[in-house]
DNA sequence: CTTGATGCAAAATATTTGCATGCTC
DNA sequence: GAGCATGCAAATATTTTGCATCAAG
């Protein structure tokens, strides 16, 4: 996993480059994404921050504005599939993909070089500058297959 | 691409099984997803239907309700990316994955046999019974790359 | 000091729900 | 007919925006 200091430096660098300001709120949002594995809605991020820092003044509008900024800069990305609303996750993480068991919810991480290489090729084929990818294989893990029988 | 009659039969079969009713509105929504390539928001689907059948009585609530139903049954998928809100597309299509531009929200569909085959192998390696997979390559499309410069 | 950032509340959107009525089955 | 589906409008939820004020650079 990327070191937080590096991530923070990168964020500051981007802000400086765009002549935007580094604020406590912006830092907290980045930090929250960093410290919490998983995907969060703007509301959830706000709760996490208020839980951790009950005295900080921060509103939902700032969360939205900052997440949009982070996403534009590739430091975060959002995704929504199925029923759930839009969720944000930190970008720049060590890459990995997931096998997700729809029976018990277990998540297995994996990494496959052949797929990775091939994804690069696909991106090139479409003249795409790939920054991230998401891959989830969904199905039943071995235990849940047994249960079904 | 799957034949529309077959798709419709499948839909009717599911409805019967769940003791739900087959209505003109439900059919139109399915048909609209079938006839229009691409990804649409509920509002867009409503417009497409009203455009094609100016006399039909149909409200946005029905669109939402039907899309949720279709998604539950695997006949449609929703996906949301970057700025854009949630978009629906027909399920049961020939399988494909997505390139998503985080600059403009454009979605490009692609299919790569090598990746598909490899996914099967990964699943096998973990003794996983794969039922579906989600893959998104996220980055900047060629136009948005130009804009950034 | 200048300029962008923030919180707040209001506004704009998007989505869901209750209910009287209409349609399938 | 019985019971689900629909449209409509109201209720919610989500996201964006205007503006006075604050604070980073």
CSV table of C-alpha atoms (C1' of nucleotides) in Angstrom, one decimal:
chain,number,residue,atom,x,y,z
A,1,UNK,CA,0.0,0.0,0.0
A,2,UNK,CA,1.2,3.4,-0.9
A,3,UNK,CA,2.7,5.4,2.0
A,4,UNK,CA,0.4,8.1,3.2
A,5,UNK,CA,3.0,10.8,3.3
A,6,UNK,CA,3.7,10.2,-0.4
A,7,UNK,CA,0.0,10.4,-1.2
A,8,UNK,CA,-0.3,13.6,0.8
A,9,UNK,CA,2.7,15.1,-1.0
A,10,UNK,CA,1.2,14.2,-4.3
A,11,UNK,CA,-2.1,15.9,-3.3
A,12,UNK,CA,-0.3,19.0,-2.3
A,13,UNK,CA,1.7,19.1,-5.5
A,14,UNK,CA,-1.5,18.9,-7.5
A,15,UNK,CA,-3.1,21.6,-5.4
A,16,UNK,CA,-0.1,23.9,-5.9
A,17,UNK,CA,0.0,23.3,-9.6
A,18,UNK,CA,-3.7,24.3,-9.9
A,19,UNK,CA,-3.3,27.2,-7.5
A,20,UNK,CA,-5.8,25.6,-5.1
A,21,UNK,CA,-5.5,25.6,-1.4
A,22,UNK,CA,-4.5,22.9,1.0
A,23,UNK,CA,-7.1,22.9,3.8
A,24,UNK,CA,-7.7,20.8,6.9
A,25,UNK,CA,-10.9,19.6,5.4
A,26,UNK,CA,-9.3,18.4,2.2
A,27,UNK,CA,-6.6,16.6,4.1
A,28,UNK,CA,-9.1,14.9,6.3
A,29,UNK,CA,-11.1,13.6,3.4
A,30,UNK,CA,-8.0,12.2,1.7
A,31,UNK,CA,-6.9,10.7,5.0
A,32,UNK,CA,-10.3,9.1,5.6
A,33,UNK,CA,-10.2,7.4,2.2
A,34,UNK,CA,-6.7,6.3,3.0
A,35,UNK,CA,-7.4,4.9,6.4
A,36,UNK,CA,-10.5,3.0,5.6
A,37,UNK,CA,-10.5,0.1,3.2
A,38,UNK,CA,-13.5,0.0,1.0
A,39,UNK,CA,-15.9,2.1,-0.8
A,40,UNK,CA,-17.8,4.9,0.8
A,41,UNK,CA,-20.6,7.3,0.0
A,42,UNK,CA,-20.1,11.0,0.6
A,43,UNK,CA,-22.4,10.7,3.7
A,44,UNK,CA,-20.4,7.8,5.1
A,45,UNK,CA,-17.2,9.8,4.6
A,46,UNK,CA,-18.7,12.7,6.5
A,47,UNK,CA,-19.7,10.4,9.4
A,48,UNK,CA,-16.3,8.8,9.5
A,49,UNK,CA,-14.7,12.2,9.8
A,50,UNK,CA,-17.0,13.5,12.4
A,51,UNK,CA,-16.6,10.4,14.4
A,52,UNK,CA,-12.9,10.7,14.4
A,53,UNK,CA,-12.7,14.5,14.8
A,54,UNK,CA,-15.8,15.6,16.6
A,55,UNK,CA,-14.7,19.2,16.7
A,56,UNK,CA,-13.9,19.8,13.1
A,57,UNK,CA,-16.3,22.0,11.2
A,58,UNK,CA,-17.1,20.3,7.9
A,59,UNK,CA,-20.2,20.1,5.8
A,60,UNK,CA,-21.4,17.7,3.2
A,61,UNK,CA,-20.9,20.2,0.4
A,62,UNK,CA,-17.2,20.2,1.1
A,63,UNK,CA,-17.2,16.4,0.9
A,64,UNK,CA,-18.8,16.5,-2.5
A,65,UNK,CA,-16.6,19.3,-3.8
A,66,UNK,CA,-13.4,17.5,-2.6
A,67,UNK,CA,-14.4,14.1,-3.9
A,68,UNK,CA,-15.0,15.6,-7.3
A,69,UNK,CA,-11.6,17.2,-7.1
A,70,UNK,CA,-9.9,14.0,-6.1
A,71,UNK,CA,-11.6,12.1,-8.8
A,72,UNK,CA,-10.7,14.6,-11.5
A,73,UNK,CA,-7.1,14.3,-10.4
A,74,UNK,CA,-7.2,10.5,-10.3
A,75,UNK,CA,-6.6,10.3,-6.5
A,76,UNK,CA,-10.0,8.8,-6.0
A,77,UNK,CA,-12.5,7.1,-8.1
A,78,UNK,CA,-16.2,6.3,-7.8
A,79,UNK,CA,-18.2,3.4,-8.9
A,80,UNK,CA,-21.8,2.3,-8.6
A,81,UNK,CA,-23.2,-1.0,-9.5
A,82,UNK,CA,-26.6,-2.5,-8.8
A,83,UNK,CA,-28.7,-1.0,-6.0
A,84,UNK,CA,-26.0,0.8,-4.2
A,85,UNK,CA,-25.4,4.5,-4.8
A,86,UNK,CA,-22.2,6.0,-5.8
A,87,UNK,CA,-19.2,5.0,-3.6
A,88,UNK,CA,-15.7,6.5,-3.6
A,89,UNK,CA,-12.4,4.8,-3.0
A,90,UNK,CA,-8.9,5.9,-2.9
A,91,UNK,CA,-6.9,5.8,-6.1
A,92,UNK,CA,-3.2,5.1,-6.3
A,93,UNK,CA,-3.5,1.9,-4.2
A,94,UNK,CA,-1.4,-1.1,-4.9
A,95,UNK,CA,-3.3,-2.8,-7.5
A,96,UNK,CA,-5.3,-6.0,-7.0
A,97,UNK,CA,-8.5,-7.6,-8.2
A,98,UNK,CA,-11.2,-9.4,-6.4
A,99,UNK,CA,-13.0,-12.7,-6.4
A,100,UNK,CA,-16.3,-12.1,-4.6
A,101,UNK,CA,-18.4,-14.9,-3.3
A,102,UNK,CA,-22.1,-14.1,-3.7
A,103,UNK,CA,-22.9,-16.8,-1.3
A,104,UNK,CA,-21.0,-15.8,1.8
A,105,UNK,CA,-19.5,-12.5,0.8
A,106,UNK,CA,-15.9,-13.7,1.1
A,107,UNK,CA,-13.4,-11.7,-0.9
A,108,UNK,CA,-10.3,-13.2,-2.3
A,109,UNK,CA,-7.7,-11.0,-3.8
A,110,UNK,CA,-5.7,-12.0,-6.8
A,111,UNK,CA,-3.4,-10.7,-9.4
A,112,UNK,CA,-2.8,-12.1,-12.8
A,113,UNK,CA,-0.1,-10.8,-15.0
A,114,UNK,CA,-1.6,-12.0,-18.3
A,115,UNK,CA,-4.8,-10.2,-17.6
A,116,UNK,CA,-2.9,-7.0,-16.6
A,117,UNK,CA,-0.8,-7.0,-19.7
A,118,UNK,CA,-3.8,-7.6,-21.9
A,119,UNK,CA,-5.7,-4.8,-20.3
A,120,UNK,CA,-2.9,-2.5,-21.3
A,121,UNK,CA,-3.2,-3.7,-24.8
A,122,UNK,CA,-6.9,-3.1,-24.9
A,123,UNK,CA,-6.5,0.4,-23.6
A,124,UNK,CA,-3.9,1.1,-26.3
A,125,UNK,CA,-6.1,-0.3,-28.9
A,126,UNK,CA,-8.7,2.3,-28.1
A,127,UNK,CA,-6.1,5.0,-27.6
A,128,UNK,CA,-7.1,5.2,-23.9
A,129,UNK,CA,-4.8,6.5,-21.2
A,130,UNK,CA,-5.6,3.9,-18.5
A,131,UNK,CA,-5.3,5.1,-15.0
A,132,UNK,CA,-7.1,2.4,-13.1
A,133,UNK,CA,-9.1,-0.7,-13.6
A,134,UNK,CA,-11.6,-2.6,-11.6
A,135,UNK,CA,-12.2,-6.3,-12.0
A,136,UNK,CA,-14.4,-8.5,-10.0
A,137,UNK,CA,-15.2,-12.1,-10.6
A,138,UNK,CA,-18.4,-13.0,-8.9
A,139,UNK,CA,-19.6,-16.4,-8.2
A,140,UNK,CA,-19.6,-19.1,-5.5
A,141,UNK,CA,-16.6,-20.1,-3.5
A,142,UNK,CA,-15.9,-23.8,-3.0
A,143,UNK,CA,-17.6,-23.9,0.4
A,144,UNK,CA,-20.7,-22.3,-0.9
A,145,UNK,CA,-20.8,-24.6,-3.8
A,146,UNK,CA,-21.0,-27.5,-1.4
A,147,UNK,CA,-23.7,-25.9,0.7
A,148,UNK,CA,-25.9,-25.5,-2.4
A,149,UNK,CA,-25.9,-29.2,-3.0
B,1,UNK,CA,-27.0,-10.2,-30.2
B,2,UNK,CA,-29.8,-12.1,-28.6
B,3,UNK,CA,-33.0,-12.3,-30.6
B,4,UNK,CA,-35.7,-10.0,-29.2
B,5,UNK,CA,-38.4,-12.7,-29.2
B,6,UNK,CA,-36.2,-14.9,-27.0
B,7,UNK,CA,-35.5,-12.1,-24.6
B,8,UNK,CA,-39.2,-11.3,-24.4
B,9,UNK,CA,-40.0,-14.9,-23.8
B,10,UNK,CA,-37.5,-15.0,-21.0
B,11,UNK,CA,-39.0,-11.9,-19.5
B,12,UNK,CA,-42.5,-13.4,-19.6
B,13,UNK,CA,-41.2,-16.6,-18.1
B,14,UNK,CA,-39.7,-14.7,-15.2
B,15,UNK,CA,-42.8,-12.7,-14.6
B,16,UNK,CA,-45.0,-15.8,-14.6
B,17,UNK,CA,-42.7,-17.5,-12.2
B,18,UNK,CA,-42.9,-14.6,-9.8
B,19,UNK,CA,-46.6,-14.2,-10.4
B,20,UNK,CA,-46.1,-10.7,-11.7
B,21,UNK,CA,-47.9,-9.2,-14.6
B,22,UNK,CA,-46.9,-8.6,-18.2
B,23,UNK,CA,-47.8,-5.0,-19.1
B,24,UNK,CA,-47.4,-2.8,-22.1
B,25,UNK,CA,-45.2,-0.5,-20.0
B,26,UNK,CA,-42.9,-3.3,-19.0
B,27,UNK,CA,-42.6,-4.5,-22.5
B,28,UNK,CA,-41.8,-1.1,-23.8
B,29,UNK,CA,-39.0,-0.6,-21.3
B,30,UNK,CA,-37.4,-3.9,-22.2
B,31,UNK,CA,-37.8,-3.2,-25.9
B,32,UNK,CA,-36.3,0.2,-25.5
B,33,UNK,CA,-33.2,-1.2,-23.9
B,34,UNK,CA,-33.0,-3.8,-26.6
B,35,UNK,CA,-33.4,-1.4,-29.5
B,36,UNK,CA,-31.0,1.3,-28.3
B,37,UNK,CA,-27.4,0.4,-28.0
B,38,UNK,CA,-25.8,2.1,-25.1
B,39,UNK,CA,-26.4,3.2,-21.6
B,40,UNK,CA,-29.4,5.2,-20.5
B,41,UNK,CA,-30.6,6.9,-17.4
B,42,UNK,CA,-34.2,6.3,-16.4
B,43,UNK,CA,-35.1,9.8,-17.7
B,44,UNK,CA,-33.6,9.0,-21.0
B,45,UNK,CA,-35.5,5.8,-21.3
B,46,UNK,CA,-38.7,7.6,-20.6
B,47,UNK,CA,-38.0,10.1,-23.3
B,48,UNK,CA,-37.1,7.4,-25.8
B,49,UNK,CA,-40.4,5.7,-25.1
B,50,UNK,CA,-42.5,8.8,-25.3
B,51,UNK,CA,-40.7,9.8,-28.6
B,52,UNK,CA,-41.5,6.4,-30.1
B,53,UNK,CA,-45.0,6.0,-28.7
B,54,UNK,CA,-46.4,9.5,-28.1
B,55,UNK,CA,-49.7,8.1,-26.9
B,56,UNK,CA,-48.6,5.7,-24.3
B,57,UNK,CA,-49.3,6.5,-20.7
B,58,UNK,CA,-46.2,6.0,-18.7
B,59,UNK,CA,-44.6,7.7,-15.8
B,60,UNK,CA,-41.1,7.9,-14.4
B,61,UNK,CA,-42.0,5.8,-11.4
B,62,UNK,CA,-42.8,2.9,-13.6
B,63,UNK,CA,-39.5,3.2,-15.3
B,64,UNK,CA,-37.7,3.1,-12.0
B,65,UNK,CA,-39.8,0.2,-10.8
B,66,UNK,CA,-39.3,-1.8,-13.9
B,67,UNK,CA,-35.6,-1.2,-14.1
B,68,UNK,CA,-35.1,-2.4,-10.6
B,69,UNK,CA,-37.1,-5.5,-11.5
B,70,UNK,CA,-35.0,-6.1,-14.6
B,71,UNK,CA,-31.8,-5.6,-12.7
B,72,UNK,CA,-32.8,-8.0,-10.0
B,73,UNK,CA,-33.6,-10.6,-12.6
B,74,UNK,CA,-30.4,-10.1,-14.4
B,75,UNK,CA,-32.1,-8.7,-17.6
B,76,UNK,CA,-30.5,-5.3,-17.1
B,77,UNK,CA,-27.4,-3.9,-15.5
B,78,UNK,CA,-26.8,-0.5,-14.1
B,79,UNK,CA,-23.5,1.2,-13.8
B,80,UNK,CA,-22.4,4.6,-12.8
B,81,UNK,CA,-19.1,6.3,-13.4
B,82,UNK,CA,-17.4,9.6,-12.6
B,83,UNK,CA,-19.8,12.5,-13.0
B,84,UNK,CA,-22.6,10.8,-14.7
B,85,UNK,CA,-25.5,9.3,-12.8
B,86,UNK,CA,-26.7,5.7,-12.9
B,87,UNK,CA,-27.2,4.3,-16.4
B,88,UNK,CA,-28.9,1.1,-17.4
B,89,UNK,CA,-28.2,-1.3,-20.3
B,90,UNK,CA,-29.7,-4.6,-21.3
B,91,UNK,CA,-28.4,-7.7,-19.7
B,92,UNK,CA,-28.1,-11.0,-21.6
B,93,UNK,CA,-26.2,-9.2,-24.3
B,94,UNK,CA,-23.1,-10.7,-25.7
B,95,UNK,CA,-20.7,-10.2,-22.9
B,96,UNK,CA,-18.5,-7.2,-22.9
B,97,UNK,CA,-16.5,-5.1,-20.6
B,98,UNK,CA,-16.2,-1.3,-20.3
B,99,UNK,CA,-13.6,1.4,-20.9
B,100,UNK,CA,-14.8,4.4,-18.9
B,101,UNK,CA,-13.5,7.8,-19.5
B,102,UNK,CA,-13.1,9.7,-16.3
B,103,UNK,CA,-12.9,12.9,-18.2
B,104,UNK,CA,-16.1,13.0,-20.1
B,105,UNK,CA,-17.9,9.9,-19.0
B,106,UNK,CA,-17.9,8.2,-22.3
B,107,UNK,CA,-18.2,4.4,-22.2
B,108,UNK,CA,-16.6,2.2,-24.8
B,109,UNK,CA,-17.5,-1.5,-24.8
B,110,UNK,CA,-15.0,-4.1,-25.6
B,111,UNK,CA,-14.5,-7.8,-25.5
B,112,UNK,CA,-11.2,-9.6,-25.3
B,113,UNK,CA,-11.0,-13.3,-25.5
B,114,UNK,CA,-7.6,-13.7,-23.9
B,115,UNK,CA,-8.9,-11.9,-20.8
B,116,UNK,CA,-12.1,-13.9,-20.7
B,117,UNK,CA,-10.2,-17.2,-20.9
B,118,UNK,CA,-7.8,-16.1,-18.3
B,119,UNK,CA,-10.6,-15.1,-15.9
B,120,UNK,CA,-12.0,-18.6,-16.2
B,121,UNK,CA,-8.6,-20.0,-15.2
B,122,UNK,CA,-8.2,-17.7,-12.2
B,123,UNK,CA,-11.6,-18.8,-11.0
B,124,UNK,CA,-10.6,-22.4,-11.5
B,125,UNK,CA,-7.4,-21.8,-9.6
B,126,UNK,CA,-9.4,-20.7,-6.6
B,127,UNK,CA,-12.0,-23.3,-7.0
B,128,UNK,CA,-14.6,-20.7,-7.7
B,129,UNK,CA,-17.8,-21.2,-9.6
B,130,UNK,CA,-17.8,-17.9,-11.6
B,131,UNK,CA,-21.2,-16.6,-12.5
B,132,UNK,CA,-20.4,-13.2,-13.8
B,133,UNK,CA,-17.7,-10.6,-13.8
B,134,UNK,CA,-17.3,-6.9,-13.9
B,135,UNK,CA,-14.4,-5.2,-15.5
B,136,UNK,CA,-13.8,-1.6,-16.1
B,137,UNK,CA,-10.7,0.1,-17.4
B,138,UNK,CA,-10.8,3.7,-16.2
B,139,UNK,CA,-8.8,6.5,-17.7
B,140,UNK,CA,-8.8,9.2,-20.3
B,141,UNK,CA,-10.1,8.8,-23.8
B,142,UNK,CA,-8.1,10.3,-26.6
B,143,UNK,CA,-10.1,13.5,-26.8
B,144,UNK,CA,-9.8,14.1,-23.1
B,145,UNK,CA,-6.1,13.5,-23.2
B,146,UNK,CA,-5.9,16.3,-25.7
B,147,UNK,CA,-7.9,18.7,-23.7
B,148,UNK,CA,-5.7,18.2,-20.7
B,149,UNK,CA,-2.7,19.4,-22.6
C,1,DC,C1',-4.4,41.6,1.1
C,2,DT,C1',-6.1,38.6,-2.6
C,3,DT,C1',-8.4,34.7,-3.8
C,4,DG,C1',-10.0,30.4,-3.2
C,5,DA,C1',-12.5,27.4,0.4
C,6,DT,C1',-16.0,26.7,3.7
C,7,DG,C1',-20.5,26.1,6.0
C,8,DC,C1',-25.0,26.8,5.7
C,9,DA,C1',-29.3,26.8,3.7
C,10,DA,C1',-31.8,27.0,-0.4
C,11,DA,C1',-32.3,25.1,-4.8
C,12,DA,C1',-32.1,21.7,-8.2
C,13,DT,C1',-32.1,16.7,-9.1
C,14,DA,C1',-33.0,12.1,-8.6
C,15,DT,C1',-35.5,8.4,-6.5
C,16,DT,C1',-39.1,6.3,-3.8
C,17,DT,C1',-43.7,5.8,-1.9
C,18,DG,C1',-48.8,6.1,-0.9
C,19,DC,C1',-53.0,5.7,-2.9
C,20,DA,C1',-57.0,5.7,-5.9
C,21,DT,C1',-57.9,3.5,-10.1
C,22,DG,C1',-57.0,0.5,-14.1
C,23,DC,C1',-55.5,-4.0,-16.0
C,24,DT,C1',-53.8,-8.8,-16.1
C,25,DC,C1',-54.7,-13.2,-15.1
D,1,DG,C1',-63.2,-10.7,-9.3
D,2,DA,C1',-58.6,-10.7,-6.9
D,3,DG,C1',-54.5,-8.7,-6.7
D,4,DC,C1',-50.7,-6.6,-9.0
D,5,DA,C1',-49.3,-2.4,-11.8
D,6,DT,C1',-49.8,2.2,-13.0
D,7,DG,C1',-49.8,7.3,-12.9
D,8,DC,C1',-49.7,11.1,-10.2
D,9,DA,C1',-48.2,13.8,-6.7
D,10,DA,C1',-46.2,14.1,-2.5
D,11,DA,C1',-42.3,12.6,0.2
D,12,DT,C1',-37.4,11.5,0.5
D,13,DA,C1',-32.9,11.4,-0.7
D,14,DT,C1',-29.0,13.1,-3.2
D,15,DT,C1',-26.2,16.6,-5.2
D,16,DT,C1',-25.3,21.4,-6.4
D,17,DT,C1',-25.2,26.3,-5.8
D,18,DG,C1',-25.2,31.2,-4.0
D,19,DC,C1',-23.4,33.9,-0.7
D,20,DA,C1',-21.4,35.8,3.4
D,21,DT,C1',-17.5,34.8,5.9
D,22,DC,C1',-13.0,32.6,6.8
D,23,DA,C1',-8.3,31.4,6.0
D,24,DA,C1',-4.4,29.9,3.0
D,25,DG,C1',-0.8,31.7,0.3
